[in-house]
Amino acid sequence: FLSQRPDNLDRMLALNVGATCALCRVFGAEMAAAGRGRMLLVGAPQGAGPGIAGASAFAGSMAFVRSFADGLRQELASSGVGVSCVESLGLGRQTSLSEALATTCVSFL
């Protein structure tokens, strides 16, 4: 954490936390008004553990995504909007789909 450039850290947090919140606010409001919809947030397994030396800010941002999805799911459930969070070590990497799915955790309503 201490060796990371502040501008890189700010950019990562703006994307992982800020953009996630902004997009959920825009699309969540429209879905709630329509009385239906589904949001899929993309996290990472690093957010499920106690933290990772050398990647503490990233792990913290992924813990935010997981916790945010869980809370938002509860907030929007009565409006007919579902919220899920997918976490995978293999998505977006050079692995087969079956390998990626084997390391994927999905929380959903």
PDB file of C-alpha atoms in Angstrom:
ATOM      1  CA  PHE A   1       0.000   0.000   0.000  1.00  0.00           C
ATOM      2  CA  LEU A   2       2.682   2.477   0.989  1.00  0.00           C
ATOM      3  CA  SER A   3       4.647   1.846  -2.191  1.00  0.00           C
ATOM      4  CA  GLN A   4       1.669   2.411  -4.510  1.00  0.00           C
ATOM      5  CA  ARG A   5       1.496   5.686  -6.364  1.00  0.00           C
ATOM      6  CA  PRO A   6      -1.396   7.757  -4.992  1.00  0.00           C
ATOM      7  CA  ASP A   7      -2.766   8.467  -8.489  1.00  0.00           C
ATOM      8  CA  ASN A   8      -2.893   4.719  -9.278  1.00  0.00           C
ATOM      9  CA  LEU A   9      -4.591   4.023  -5.961  1.00  0.00           C
ATOM     10  CA  ASP A  10      -7.120   6.814  -6.514  1.00  0.00           C
ATOM     11  CA  ARG A  11      -7.896   5.549 -10.030  1.00  0.00           C
ATOM     12  CA  MET A  12      -8.405   1.970  -8.817  1.00  0.00           C
ATOM     13  CA  LEU A  13     -10.706   3.060  -5.979  1.00  0.00           C
ATOM     14  CA  ALA A  14     -12.641   5.402  -8.277  1.00  0.00           C
ATOM     15  CA  LEU A  15     -13.286   2.528 -10.653  1.00  0.00           C
ATOM     16  CA  ASN A  16     -13.961  -0.267  -8.158  1.00  0.00           C
ATOM     17  CA  VAL A  17     -15.969   1.767  -5.647  1.00  0.00           C
ATOM     18  CA  GLY A  18     -17.016   5.046  -7.261  1.00  0.00           C
ATOM     19  CA  ALA A  19     -18.089   3.751 -10.661  1.00  0.00           C
ATOM     20  CA  THR A  20     -19.864   0.775  -9.106  1.00  0.00           C
ATOM     21  CA  CYS A  21     -21.932   3.085  -6.884  1.00  0.00           C
ATOM     22  CA  ALA A  22     -22.655   5.573  -9.670  1.00  0.00           C
ATOM     23  CA  LEU A  23     -23.845   2.910 -12.105  1.00  0.00           C
ATOM     24  CA  CYS A  24     -25.970   1.149  -9.483  1.00  0.00           C
ATOM     25  CA  ARG A  25     -27.596   4.457  -8.549  1.00  0.00           C
ATOM     26  CA  VAL A  26     -28.525   5.287 -12.150  1.00  0.00           C
ATOM     27  CA  PHE A  27     -29.669   1.853 -13.240  1.00  0.00           C
ATOM     28  CA  GLY A  28     -31.084   0.869  -9.845  1.00  0.00           C
ATOM     29  CA  ALA A  29     -33.372   3.900  -9.791  1.00  0.00           C
ATOM     30  CA  GLU A  30     -34.682   3.108 -13.272  1.00  0.00           C
ATOM     31  CA  MET A  31     -35.204  -0.566 -12.445  1.00  0.00           C
ATOM     32  CA  ALA A  32     -36.938   0.220  -9.159  1.00  0.00           C
ATOM     33  CA  ALA A  33     -39.254   2.660 -10.938  1.00  0.00           C
ATOM     34  CA  ALA A  34     -40.079  -0.079 -13.465  1.00  0.00           C
ATOM     35  CA  GLY A  35     -40.660  -2.580 -10.656  1.00  0.00           C
ATOM     36  CA  ARG A  36     -38.204  -5.113 -12.025  1.00  0.00           C
ATOM     37  CA  GLY A  37     -34.605  -5.668 -13.042  1.00  0.00           C
ATOM     38  CA  ARG A  38     -31.354  -7.391 -12.207  1.00  0.00           C
ATOM     39  CA  MET A  39     -27.899  -5.996 -11.479  1.00  0.00           C
ATOM     40  CA  LEU A  40     -24.736  -8.080 -11.616  1.00  0.00           C
ATOM     41  CA  LEU A  41     -21.748  -6.646  -9.800  1.00  0.00           C
ATOM     42  CA  VAL A  42     -18.293  -8.059 -10.491  1.00  0.00           C
ATOM     43  CA  GLY A  43     -16.019  -8.524  -7.513  1.00  0.00           C
ATOM     44  CA  ALA A  44     -13.041 -10.717  -6.752  1.00  0.00           C
ATOM     45  CA  PRO A  45     -12.398 -13.489  -4.203  1.00  0.00           C
ATOM     46  CA  GLN A  46      -9.762 -11.282  -2.581  1.00  0.00           C
ATOM     47  CA  GLY A  47     -12.639  -9.309  -1.063  1.00  0.00           C
ATOM     48  CA  ALA A  48     -13.901 -12.310   0.890  1.00  0.00           C
ATOM     49  CA  GLY A  49     -10.853 -12.814   3.084  1.00  0.00           C
ATOM     50  CA  PRO A  50      -9.083 -10.974   5.859  1.00  0.00           C
ATOM     51  CA  GLY A  51      -6.907  -8.920   3.494  1.00  0.00           C
ATOM     52  CA  ILE A  52      -3.847  -9.469   1.358  1.00  0.00           C
ATOM     53  CA  ALA A  53      -0.408  -8.001   1.986  1.00  0.00           C
ATOM     54  CA  GLY A  54       0.649  -6.051  -1.082  1.00  0.00           C
ATOM     55  CA  ALA A  55      -2.929  -5.738  -2.324  1.00  0.00           C
ATOM     56  CA  SER A  56      -4.723  -4.381   0.726  1.00  0.00           C
ATOM     57  CA  ALA A  57      -6.470  -1.521  -1.092  1.00  0.00           C
ATOM     58  CA  PHE A  58      -7.631  -3.779  -3.931  1.00  0.00           C
ATOM     59  CA  ALA A  59      -8.877  -6.421  -1.480  1.00  0.00           C
ATOM     60  CA  GLY A  60     -10.666  -3.709   0.480  1.00  0.00           C
ATOM     61  CA  SER A  61     -12.349  -2.394  -2.653  1.00  0.00           C
ATOM     62  CA  MET A  62     -13.520  -5.906  -3.524  1.00  0.00           C
ATOM     63  CA  ALA A  63     -14.837  -6.369   0.029  1.00  0.00           C
ATOM     64  CA  PHE A  64     -16.793  -3.160  -0.545  1.00  0.00           C
ATOM     65  CA  VAL A  65     -18.305  -4.521  -3.765  1.00  0.00           C
ATOM     66  CA  ARG A  66     -19.376  -7.734  -2.005  1.00  0.00           C
ATOM     67  CA  SER A  67     -20.853  -5.928   0.999  1.00  0.00           C
ATOM     68  CA  PHE A  68     -22.472  -3.271  -1.187  1.00  0.00           C
ATOM     69  CA  ALA A  69     -24.140  -5.952  -3.330  1.00  0.00           C
ATOM     70  CA  ASP A  70     -25.488  -7.690  -0.236  1.00  0.00           C
ATOM     71  CA  GLY A  71     -26.883  -4.464   1.223  1.00  0.00           C
ATOM     72  CA  LEU A  72     -28.260  -3.180  -2.071  1.00  0.00           C
ATOM     73  CA  ARG A  73     -29.958  -6.536  -2.659  1.00  0.00           C
ATOM     74  CA  GLN A  74     -31.830  -6.086   0.625  1.00  0.00           C
ATOM     75  CA  GLU A  75     -32.710  -2.459  -0.136  1.00  0.00           C
ATOM     76  CA  LEU A  76     -34.099  -3.175  -3.600  1.00  0.00           C
ATOM     77  CA  ALA A  77     -35.777  -6.553  -2.996  1.00  0.00           C
ATOM     78  CA  SER A  78     -39.186  -5.075  -2.278  1.00  0.00           C
ATOM     79  CA  SER A  79     -39.071  -3.125  -5.554  1.00  0.00           C
ATOM     80  CA  GLY A  80     -38.580  -6.253  -7.662  1.00  0.00           C
ATOM     81  CA  VAL A  81     -34.906  -5.612  -8.399  1.00  0.00           C
ATOM     82  CA  GLY A  82     -32.360  -8.355  -7.777  1.00  0.00           C
ATOM     83  CA  VAL A  83     -28.671  -7.807  -7.134  1.00  0.00           C
ATOM     84  CA  SER A  84     -25.970 -10.451  -7.567  1.00  0.00           C
ATOM     85  CA  CYS A  85     -22.204 -10.368  -7.139  1.00  0.00           C
ATOM     86  CA  VAL A  86     -19.930 -12.697  -9.091  1.00  0.00           C
ATOM     87  CA  GLU A  87     -16.386 -13.344  -7.897  1.00  0.00           C
ATOM     88  CA  SER A  88     -13.957 -15.453  -9.877  1.00  0.00           C
ATOM     89  CA  LEU A  89     -10.238 -16.006 -10.063  1.00  0.00           C
ATOM     90  CA  GLY A  90     -10.527 -17.122 -13.681  1.00  0.00           C
ATOM     91  CA  LEU A  91     -12.870 -14.669 -15.398  1.00  0.00           C
ATOM     92  CA  GLY A  92     -11.012 -12.435 -17.792  1.00  0.00           C
ATOM     93  CA  ARG A  93      -7.913 -14.586 -17.730  1.00  0.00           C
ATOM     94  CA  GLN A  94      -6.598 -17.148 -20.170  1.00  0.00           C
ATOM     95  CA  THR A  95      -8.539 -20.102 -18.805  1.00  0.00           C
ATOM     96  CA  SER A  96     -11.342 -22.204 -20.157  1.00  0.00           C
ATOM     97  CA  LEU A  97     -14.900 -21.372 -19.159  1.00  0.00           C
ATOM     98  CA  SER A  98     -15.158 -24.560 -17.099  1.00  0.00           C
ATOM     99  CA  GLU A  99     -11.961 -23.650 -15.217  1.00  0.00           C
ATOM    100  CA  ALA A 100     -13.223 -20.121 -14.609  1.00  0.00           C
ATOM    101  CA  LEU A 101     -16.589 -21.359 -13.353  1.00  0.00           C
ATOM    102  CA  ALA A 102     -14.894 -23.802 -10.985  1.00  0.00           C
ATOM    103  CA  THR A 103     -13.419 -20.811  -9.110  1.00  0.00           C
ATOM    104  CA  THR A 104     -16.507 -18.606  -9.294  1.00  0.00           C
ATOM    105  CA  CYS A 105     -18.689 -17.664  -6.355  1.00  0.00           C
ATOM    106  CA  VAL A 106     -22.039 -16.001  -6.993  1.00  0.00           C
ATOM    107  CA  SER A 107     -24.112 -14.454  -4.248  1.00  0.00           C
ATOM    108  CA  PHE A 108     -27.693 -13.752  -5.214  1.00  0.00           C
ATOM    109  CA  LEU A 109     -31.231 -13.344  -3.990  1.00  0.00           C
TER     110      LEU A 109
END
